[in-house]
Coordinates of C-alpha atoms in Angstrom, one line a residue:
M1 CA -13.9 16.7 -17.0
M2 CA -14.1 15.6 -13.3
Q3 CA -16.0 12.4 -14.4
D4 CA -13.3 11.6 -17.0
D5 CA -10.7 11.7 -14.2
L6 CA -12.9 9.5 -12.0
Q7 CA -13.3 7.0 -14.9
Q8 CA -9.5 6.8 -15.3
K9 CA -9.2 6.1 -11.6
R10 CA -11.9 3.3 -11.8
E11 CA -10.1 1.6 -14.7
R12 CA -6.8 1.5 -12.7
M13 CA -8.5 0.0 -9.7
L14 CA -10.1 -2.7 -11.7
T15 CA -7.2 -3.7 -13.9
E16 CA -3.8 -3.3 -12.1
P17 CA -2.6 -6.3 -10.1
V18 CA -4.2 -6.2 -6.6
E19 CA -0.9 -6.7 -4.8
K20 CA 0.6 -3.6 -6.5
L21 CA -2.5 -1.6 -5.9
V22 CA -2.7 -2.5 -2.2
C23 CA 1.0 -1.7 -1.6
S24 CA 0.8 1.6 -3.4
L25 CA -2.3 2.6 -1.4
A26 CA -1.0 1.0 1.8
V27 CA 2.3 2.9 2.1
P28 CA 0.6 6.3 2.6
S29 CA -2.0 4.8 4.9
I30 CA 0.8 3.1 7.0
V31 CA 2.5 6.5 7.3
I32 CA -0.8 8.1 8.4
M33 CA -1.4 5.4 11.0
L34 CA 2.1 5.5 12.4
I35 CA 2.3 9.3 12.6
T36 CA -1.2 9.6 14.0
S37 CA -0.5 6.9 16.6
I38 CA 2.7 8.7 17.6
Y39 CA 0.8 11.9 17.8
N40 CA -1.8 10.2 20.1
L41 CA 1.1 8.9 22.2
A42 CA 2.8 12.4 22.2
D43 CA 0.3 14.0 24.5
T44 CA 0.6 11.1 27.0
Y45 CA 4.4 11.3 26.8
F46 CA 4.8 15.0 27.3
V47 CA 2.0 15.4 29.8
S48 CA 3.4 12.5 31.8
G49 CA 6.3 14.8 32.8
L50 CA 3.8 16.7 34.9
G51 CA 3.1 13.7 37.1
T52 CA 1.1 10.5 37.4
S53 CA -2.2 12.2 37.9
A54 CA -1.7 14.3 34.8
A55 CA -0.8 11.2 32.8
A56 CA -4.0 9.5 34.1
A57 CA -6.0 12.5 33.2
I58 CA -5.0 12.2 29.5
G59 CA -6.2 8.6 29.6
V60 CA -9.6 9.8 30.9
V61 CA -10.0 12.4 28.1
F62 CA -9.0 9.7 25.6
S63 CA -12.4 8.1 26.0
L64 CA -14.0 11.4 24.8
M65 CA -11.6 11.4 21.8
A66 CA -12.8 7.9 21.0
V67 CA -16.4 9.3 20.8
I68 CA -15.1 12.1 18.4
Q69 CA -13.4 9.5 16.3
A70 CA -16.5 7.4 16.3
I71 CA -18.5 10.3 14.7
G72 CA -15.7 10.9 12.1
F73 CA -15.4 7.2 11.2
F74 CA -19.1 6.7 11.1
F75 CA -19.5 9.4 8.4
G76 CA -16.1 8.8 6.8
H77 CA -16.4 5.1 6.4
G78 CA -20.2 5.2 5.7
S79 CA -19.8 7.7 2.9
G80 CA -16.4 6.5 1.7
N81 CA -17.2 2.8 1.1
F82 CA -20.5 3.8 -0.6
M83 CA -18.5 6.1 -2.9
A84 CA -16.1 3.4 -3.8
R85 CA -18.8 0.9 -4.7
K86 CA -20.6 3.5 -6.8
M87 CA -17.4 4.4 -8.5
G88 CA -17.0 0.7 -9.4
A89 CA -20.5 0.7 -10.7
K90 CA -19.9 3.9 -12.7
D91 CA -22.5 5.9 -10.8
Y92 CA -20.3 9.0 -10.4
E93 CA -23.1 11.5 -9.7
L94 CA -24.3 9.6 -6.6
A95 CA -20.7 9.3 -5.4
E96 CA -20.3 13.1 -5.6
T97 CA -23.6 13.7 -3.7
M98 CA -22.6 11.3 -1.0
A99 CA -19.2 13.0 -0.5
S100 CA -20.7 16.4 0.4
T101 CA -23.5 14.9 2.4
G102 CA -21.2 12.8 4.6
F103 CA -18.8 15.6 5.1
F104 CA -21.3 18.3 6.2
L105 CA -23.2 15.9 8.5
S106 CA -19.9 14.9 10.1
F107 CA -19.0 18.6 10.8
F108 CA -22.4 19.3 12.2
F109 CA -22.5 16.4 14.6
G110 CA -18.9 17.3 15.8
A111 CA -20.1 20.9 16.5
L112 CA -23.1 19.5 18.5
L113 CA -20.7 17.4 20.7
S114 CA -18.5 20.5 21.2
V115 CA -21.3 22.7 22.4
F116 CA -22.7 20.0 24.7
G117 CA -19.3 19.0 26.1
L118 CA -18.3 22.6 26.9
A119 CA -21.6 23.2 28.7
F120 CA -21.2 20.2 31.0
I121 CA -17.5 19.7 31.1
N122 CA -17.1 19.0 34.9
P123 CA -19.9 16.4 35.3
L124 CA -18.8 14.9 32.0
L125 CA -15.2 14.4 33.2
R126 CA -16.4 12.8 36.4
A127 CA -18.6 10.5 34.4
L128 CA -15.6 9.5 32.4
G129 CA -13.7 8.4 35.5
S130 CA -11.7 11.4 36.6
S131 CA -10.7 11.6 40.2
E132 CA -10.4 14.9 42.1
T133 CA -6.6 14.8 41.6
M134 CA -6.9 14.3 37.9
L135 CA -9.8 16.8 37.4
P136 CA -7.7 20.1 37.0
Y137 CA -5.4 18.5 34.4
A138 CA -8.3 16.7 32.5
R139 CA -10.4 19.9 32.4
D140 CA -7.5 22.0 31.1
Y141 CA -6.8 19.5 28.3
M142 CA -10.4 18.5 27.4
R143 CA -11.6 22.1 26.9
F144 CA -9.5 22.5 23.8
I145 CA -10.3 19.0 22.5
L146 CA -13.9 19.9 22.6
I147 CA -13.3 23.2 20.7
A148 CA -11.5 21.2 18.0
A149 CA -14.2 18.4 17.8
P150 CA -15.9 19.5 14.5
F151 CA -12.6 19.9 12.8
M152 CA -11.6 16.4 14.1
T153 CA -14.8 14.8 12.8
G154 CA -14.5 16.6 9.5
S155 CA -10.8 15.6 9.1
L156 CA -11.5 12.0 9.7
T157 CA -14.4 12.0 7.2
L158 CA -12.3 13.7 4.5
N159 CA -9.4 11.4 5.2
N160 CA -11.5 8.3 4.7
Q161 CA -13.2 9.6 1.6
L162 CA -9.9 10.4 0.0
R163 CA -8.6 6.9 0.9
Y164 CA -11.7 5.2 -0.5
L165 CA -11.2 7.2 -3.7
A166 CA -7.6 5.8 -3.9
S167 CA -6.0 9.2 -3.0
A168 CA -4.1 7.9 0.0
K169 CA -1.1 10.2 -0.7
L170 CA -3.2 13.3 -0.4
A171 CA -4.9 12.0 2.7
M172 CA -1.4 11.3 4.1
V173 CA -0.3 14.9 3.6
G174 CA -3.2 16.3 5.6
M175 CA -3.1 13.9 8.5
V176 CA 0.7 13.8 8.8
A177 CA 1.0 17.6 8.6
G178 CA -1.4 18.0 11.5
A179 CA 0.3 15.2 13.6
L180 CA 3.8 16.5 13.1
L181 CA 2.6 20.0 14.1
N182 CA 1.1 18.6 17.3
I183 CA 4.3 16.8 18.2
A184 CA 6.3 20.0 17.7
L185 CA 3.9 22.2 19.7
D186 CA 3.5 19.9 22.7
P187 CA 6.8 20.5 24.4
L188 CA 6.7 24.2 23.4
F189 CA 3.3 24.9 24.9
I190 CA 3.6 22.5 27.9
Y191 CA 7.0 23.4 29.2
V192 CA 8.4 26.5 27.4
F193 CA 5.2 28.5 27.7
G194 CA 4.3 26.8 31.0
W195 CA 0.7 26.0 30.0
G196 CA 0.8 22.5 31.4
A197 CA -2.0 20.1 30.3
A198 CA -3.8 23.0 28.6
G199 CA -0.8 23.4 26.4
A200 CA -1.2 19.8 25.1
G201 CA -4.9 20.7 24.4
V202 CA -4.0 23.8 22.5
A203 CA -1.4 21.9 20.4
T204 CA -4.0 19.3 19.5
M205 CA -6.6 21.9 18.6
L206 CA -4.3 23.8 16.3
S207 CA -2.9 20.7 14.6
Q208 CA -6.4 19.4 14.0
M209 CA -7.5 22.7 12.4
T210 CA -4.4 22.7 10.2
G211 CA -4.9 19.1 9.0
F212 CA -8.6 19.9 8.3
A213 CA -7.7 22.8 6.1
I214 CA -5.2 20.8 4.1
L215 CA -7.6 17.8 3.6
L216 CA -10.4 20.1 2.5
A217 CA -8.1 21.7 -0.1
A218 CA -7.0 18.2 -1.2
T219 CA -10.6 17.3 -2.3
R220 CA -10.3 19.8 -5.1
R221 CA -7.3 18.1 -6.6
K222 CA -7.6 16.1 -9.9
G223 CA -9.4 12.8 -9.6
N224 CA -11.2 13.7 -6.3
I225 CA -14.6 15.0 -5.4
P226 CA -14.8 18.6 -3.9
M227 CA -17.2 19.4 -1.0
Q228 CA -20.1 21.5 -2.3
L229 CA -23.0 22.7 -0.2
K230 CA -25.3 22.5 -3.2
R231 CA -24.7 18.7 -3.2
F232 CA -25.6 18.4 0.5
K233 CA -28.7 16.2 0.4
P234 CA -29.4 14.6 3.8
T235 CA -32.2 12.4 2.6
V236 CA -33.4 9.2 4.3
Y237 CA -31.7 7.2 1.6
M238 CA -28.3 8.9 2.1
F239 CA -28.4 8.6 5.8
R240 CA -29.4 4.9 5.6
E241 CA -26.5 4.2 3.3
I242 CA -24.1 6.1 5.6
A243 CA -25.4 4.0 8.5
R244 CA -25.1 0.8 6.5
G245 CA -21.4 1.4 6.0
G246 CA -20.6 3.5 9.0
L247 CA -22.5 1.7 11.8
P248 CA -19.7 -0.8 12.5
S249 CA -17.2 2.0 12.9
L250 CA -19.6 3.9 15.2
L251 CA -20.2 0.9 17.3
R252 CA -16.5 -0.1 17.4
Q253 CA -15.3 3.4 18.4
S254 CA -18.2 4.2 20.7
L255 CA -17.7 0.9 22.6
N256 CA -14.0 1.6 22.6
S257 CA -14.9 4.7 24.5
V258 CA -17.1 2.7 26.9
G259 CA -14.4 0.1 27.3
I260 CA -11.9 2.8 28.2
L261 CA -14.4 4.3 30.6
C262 CA -14.8 0.8 32.3
F263 CA -11.1 0.4 32.4
N264 CA -10.7 3.8 34.0
H265 CA -13.3 3.1 36.7
A266 CA -12.0 -0.4 37.4
A267 CA -8.4 0.7 37.5
G268 CA -9.3 3.7 39.7
I269 CA -10.0 1.1 42.5
F270 CA -6.2 0.4 42.5
G271 CA -5.1 4.1 42.3
D272 CA -3.9 6.6 39.8
A273 CA -0.9 4.4 38.9
A274 CA -3.2 1.7 37.6
V275 CA -5.2 4.2 35.5
A276 CA -1.9 5.5 34.1
A277 CA -0.5 2.0 33.4
I278 CA -3.6 0.8 31.6
S279 CA -3.9 4.0 29.6
I280 CA -0.3 3.6 28.4
V281 CA -0.8 -0.1 27.5
Q282 CA -3.9 0.7 25.5
R283 CA -2.2 3.3 23.5
V284 CA 0.9 1.2 22.9
T285 CA -1.1 -1.8 21.6
A286 CA -3.3 0.5 19.5
F287 CA -0.1 1.9 18.0
A288 CA 1.1 -1.7 17.2
I289 CA -2.1 -2.6 15.5
S290 CA -2.7 0.6 13.7
A291 CA 0.8 0.7 12.2
L292 CA 0.0 -2.5 10.3
L293 CA -3.6 -1.6 9.5
G294 CA -2.4 0.6 6.8
F295 CA -2.4 -2.5 4.7
G296 CA -6.0 -3.0 5.6
Q297 CA -6.7 0.6 4.6
G298 CA -4.9 0.0 1.3
F299 CA -7.2 -3.0 0.8
Q300 CA -10.5 -1.1 1.4
P301 CA -10.6 0.9 -1.9
V302 CA -9.5 -2.1 -3.8
C303 CA -12.2 -4.1 -2.2
G304 CA -14.9 -1.4 -2.7
F305 CA -14.2 -0.7 -6.4
N306 CA -13.9 -4.4 -7.3
F307 CA -16.9 -5.5 -5.2
G308 CA -19.0 -2.8 -6.9
A309 CA -17.8 -4.1 -10.3
K310 CA -18.5 -7.7 -9.2
Q311 CA -14.8 -8.7 -9.6
Y312 CA -14.9 -10.9 -6.5
D313 CA -11.7 -12.9 -7.3
R314 CA -9.7 -9.7 -7.0
V315 CA -11.3 -9.0 -3.6
I316 CA -10.4 -12.4 -2.3
R317 CA -6.8 -12.3 -3.6
A318 CA -6.3 -8.9 -2.1
F319 CA -7.7 -10.0 1.3
W320 CA -5.3 -12.9 1.7
F321 CA -2.4 -10.9 0.6
C322 CA -3.0 -8.4 3.4
A323 CA -3.9 -11.0 6.0
K324 CA -0.6 -12.8 5.6
L325 CA 1.5 -9.6 5.8
I326 CA -0.4 -8.2 8.8
T327 CA -0.3 -11.4 10.8
A328 CA 3.4 -11.9 10.3
A329 CA 4.3 -8.4 11.2
L330 CA 2.2 -8.3 14.3
F331 CA 3.7 -11.6 15.5
V332 CA 7.2 -10.0 15.3
L333 CA 5.9 -6.9 17.2
A334 CA 4.2 -9.1 19.8
V335 CA 7.5 -10.9 20.6
I336 CA 9.4 -7.7 20.9
G337 CA 6.7 -6.1 23.1
A338 CA 6.6 -9.1 25.4
I339 CA 10.4 -9.2 25.8
Y340 CA 10.8 -5.5 26.3
A341 CA 7.5 -4.7 28.1
P342 CA 9.1 -2.9 31.2
N343 CA 11.3 -0.8 28.9
V344 CA 8.2 0.2 26.8
I345 CA 6.2 1.3 29.8
A346 CA 9.3 3.1 31.3
I347 CA 9.4 5.4 28.2
F348 CA 6.3 7.1 29.6
R349 CA 6.8 6.8 33.4
A350 CA 10.4 5.9 34.1
D351 CA 10.2 7.4 37.6
D352 CA 7.2 5.4 38.8
P353 CA 8.0 1.7 39.5
E354 CA 4.3 1.0 40.3
V355 CA 3.2 2.1 36.9
I356 CA 5.9 0.0 35.3
A357 CA 5.0 -3.1 37.4
I358 CA 1.3 -2.9 36.5
G359 CA 1.8 -2.0 32.9
K360 CA 4.4 -4.6 31.9
T361 CA 2.1 -7.5 32.9
A362 CA -0.9 -6.0 31.1
L363 CA 1.2 -5.5 28.0
R364 CA 2.7 -9.0 28.0
L365 CA -0.8 -10.5 28.3
Q366 CA -2.1 -8.4 25.3
C367 CA 0.9 -9.5 23.2
I368 CA -0.4 -13.1 23.4
T369 CA -3.4 -12.2 21.2
L370 CA -1.9 -9.3 19.3
P371 CA -0.8 -11.3 16.1
F372 CA -4.4 -12.3 15.4
M373 CA -6.1 -8.9 16.0
G374 CA -5.0 -7.5 12.6
L375 CA -6.8 -10.3 10.9
V376 CA -9.9 -9.6 13.0
V377 CA -9.9 -5.9 12.0
L378 CA -9.2 -6.8 8.4
I379 CA -12.3 -9.0 8.3
N380 CA -14.3 -6.2 9.8
M381 CA -13.0 -3.8 7.2
M382 CA -13.9 -6.1 4.4
L383 CA -17.5 -6.7 5.7
Q384 CA -17.9 -3.0 6.2
T385 CA -16.6 -2.1 2.7
I386 CA -18.9 -4.6 0.9
G387 CA -21.9 -3.3 2.9
A388 CA -22.4 -6.4 5.1
A389 CA -23.5 -4.2 7.9
K390 CA -25.0 -6.8 10.3
R391 CA -21.9 -9.0 10.2
A392 CA -19.5 -6.1 10.4
S393 CA -21.5 -4.6 13.4
T394 CA -21.5 -8.0 15.2
I395 CA -17.7 -8.1 15.1
A396 CA -17.4 -4.4 15.9
V397 CA -19.2 -4.7 19.2
C398 CA -17.2 -7.6 20.5
R399 CA -13.6 -6.5 21.4
S400 CA -14.4 -3.3 23.3
G401 CA -18.0 -4.0 24.4
L402 CA -19.8 -7.3 24.3
F403 CA -16.7 -9.3 25.5
L404 CA -14.6 -6.6 27.1
I405 CA -17.0 -5.1 29.6
P406 CA -18.1 -8.5 31.1
S407 CA -14.4 -9.5 31.2
I408 CA -13.5 -6.5 33.3
V409 CA -16.4 -6.9 35.7
I410 CA -16.0 -10.6 36.2
L411 CA -12.2 -10.9 36.3
V412 CA -11.7 -7.8 38.5
S413 CA -14.3 -9.0 41.0
V414 CA -12.7 -12.5 41.1
F415 CA -8.9 -11.8 40.7
G416 CA -8.5 -8.1 41.5
L417 CA -5.7 -6.3 39.7
P418 CA -4.4 -9.4 37.8
G419 CA -8.0 -9.7 36.4
L420 CA -7.9 -6.2 35.2
Q421 CA -4.6 -6.8 33.5
A422 CA -6.0 -9.9 31.7
S423 CA -9.3 -8.4 30.7
Q424 CA -8.4 -7.2 27.2
M425 CA -6.6 -10.5 26.4
T426 CA -9.7 -12.4 27.4
A427 CA -11.9 -10.3 25.2
D428 CA -9.5 -10.6 22.3
I429 CA -9.6 -14.4 22.5
L430 CA -13.4 -14.5 22.4
T431 CA -13.4 -11.9 19.5
I432 CA -11.0 -14.0 17.4
A433 CA -13.2 -17.1 17.9
L434 CA -16.2 -15.2 16.6
A435 CA -14.6 -13.2 13.7
L436 CA -12.7 -16.0 11.9
P437 CA -15.7 -18.2 11.0
I438 CA -17.7 -15.1 9.8
G439 CA -14.8 -13.9 7.6
L440 CA -14.2 -17.3 6.1
D441 CA -17.9 -17.8 5.4
T442 CA -18.1 -14.4 3.6
L443 CA -15.1 -15.2 1.4
G444 CA -16.7 -18.5 0.6
K445 CA -19.9 -16.9 -0.5
M446 CA -18.0 -14.5 -2.8
K447 CA -16.1 -17.4 -4.3
K448 CA -19.4 -19.2 -5.0
A449 CA -21.0 -16.1 -6.5
M450 CA -18.0 -15.7 -8.8
E451 CA -18.3 -19.3 -9.9
E452 CA -22.0 -19.0 -10.5
N453 CA -21.7 -15.5 -12.1
V454 CA -24.2 -14.0 -9.8
P455 CA -24.0 -11.0 -7.3
A456 CA -22.5 -11.8 -4.0
P457 CA -25.1 -12.0 -1.1

């Protein structure tokens, strides 16, 4: 019966107009990205009321959360895009085995990180860039983030598996429920109960556990693949396939953590206000990009199913449909962000003119490249979904690693604080110049394979 349901889903993904499919899958994904981004901003917003050092401490712990996300995305994207391709190729049994294998591995590695982090919490925080004034806030917050780590990695894996199986609405329910709970509990725990930064950590922990439970239950709904321990088969083949599809996400998220770490250390030279300002700008621009990447996430299952079925024309048409929409929307957001940059920063630290002064310049510089970053990430999503691991990994390491880290080191040493503010924009320009030719070449190869009726390379 389950395979009959999966067959019906496959037929829909291969026959409905791609524009209609992308939009139907994108709307729940956009909601997920918006609510999750607001939820990420919520801790910064509410904890900022405790002072500049507290706001900076959340930025420090955010680099650890990037590592947790890296684990979840590695197993979620790695198993999910494999499942979509196998669904397109009618290999339902292998898709079912991959679902459980990816999930249980994700939970296990999240638990390992939790144990390690709790055992070495103080030296870990100092390594992440925490000053002595930030340390008490960061420790109170991070302790609960670490406890929640396996549920966070498990939730991200389940969310991505459901998305790749074209069950974006169910994925939305789980992620949004947890995010809304976190937003509601933050002010209650931080101010009403008087728990301070620890209250934000408890709110995040409880919301992640709640979302995890809902997503786990969603896998048992019709047309999806439930998690079964008997199907957990961590063979070399399975792990290699997870790595093939998940390595770009792992590299991107891990280097994002390293990039945040470098930003924190470089900004620390200029004081807690600079750390807080850069942290706020990073989250605001991540919100702008992620809000539109729901279209990219709507594209991924369409891409995976149709690539697996060798219907490359549908992959190409869906790609350009998403690219035009994302670029246009990000252009509008970039203009708004540049005009109202001081007001945006003031939402978080209205009583600190130094944070606003540093943050508004950094935000305006990032708005210059913002319209093109959605296209870069869309190209990376396509390469990752079709299993082009080397190309996807190449792009993944650029923005937050290969180009960002040298930009920070060189520009800060030469220009000081203005160099720090321009570092991300510089890395973005270099990333765009690399990603566009790779993406266009991949689309060209698919078009040629379609014309010659051969599998795409």
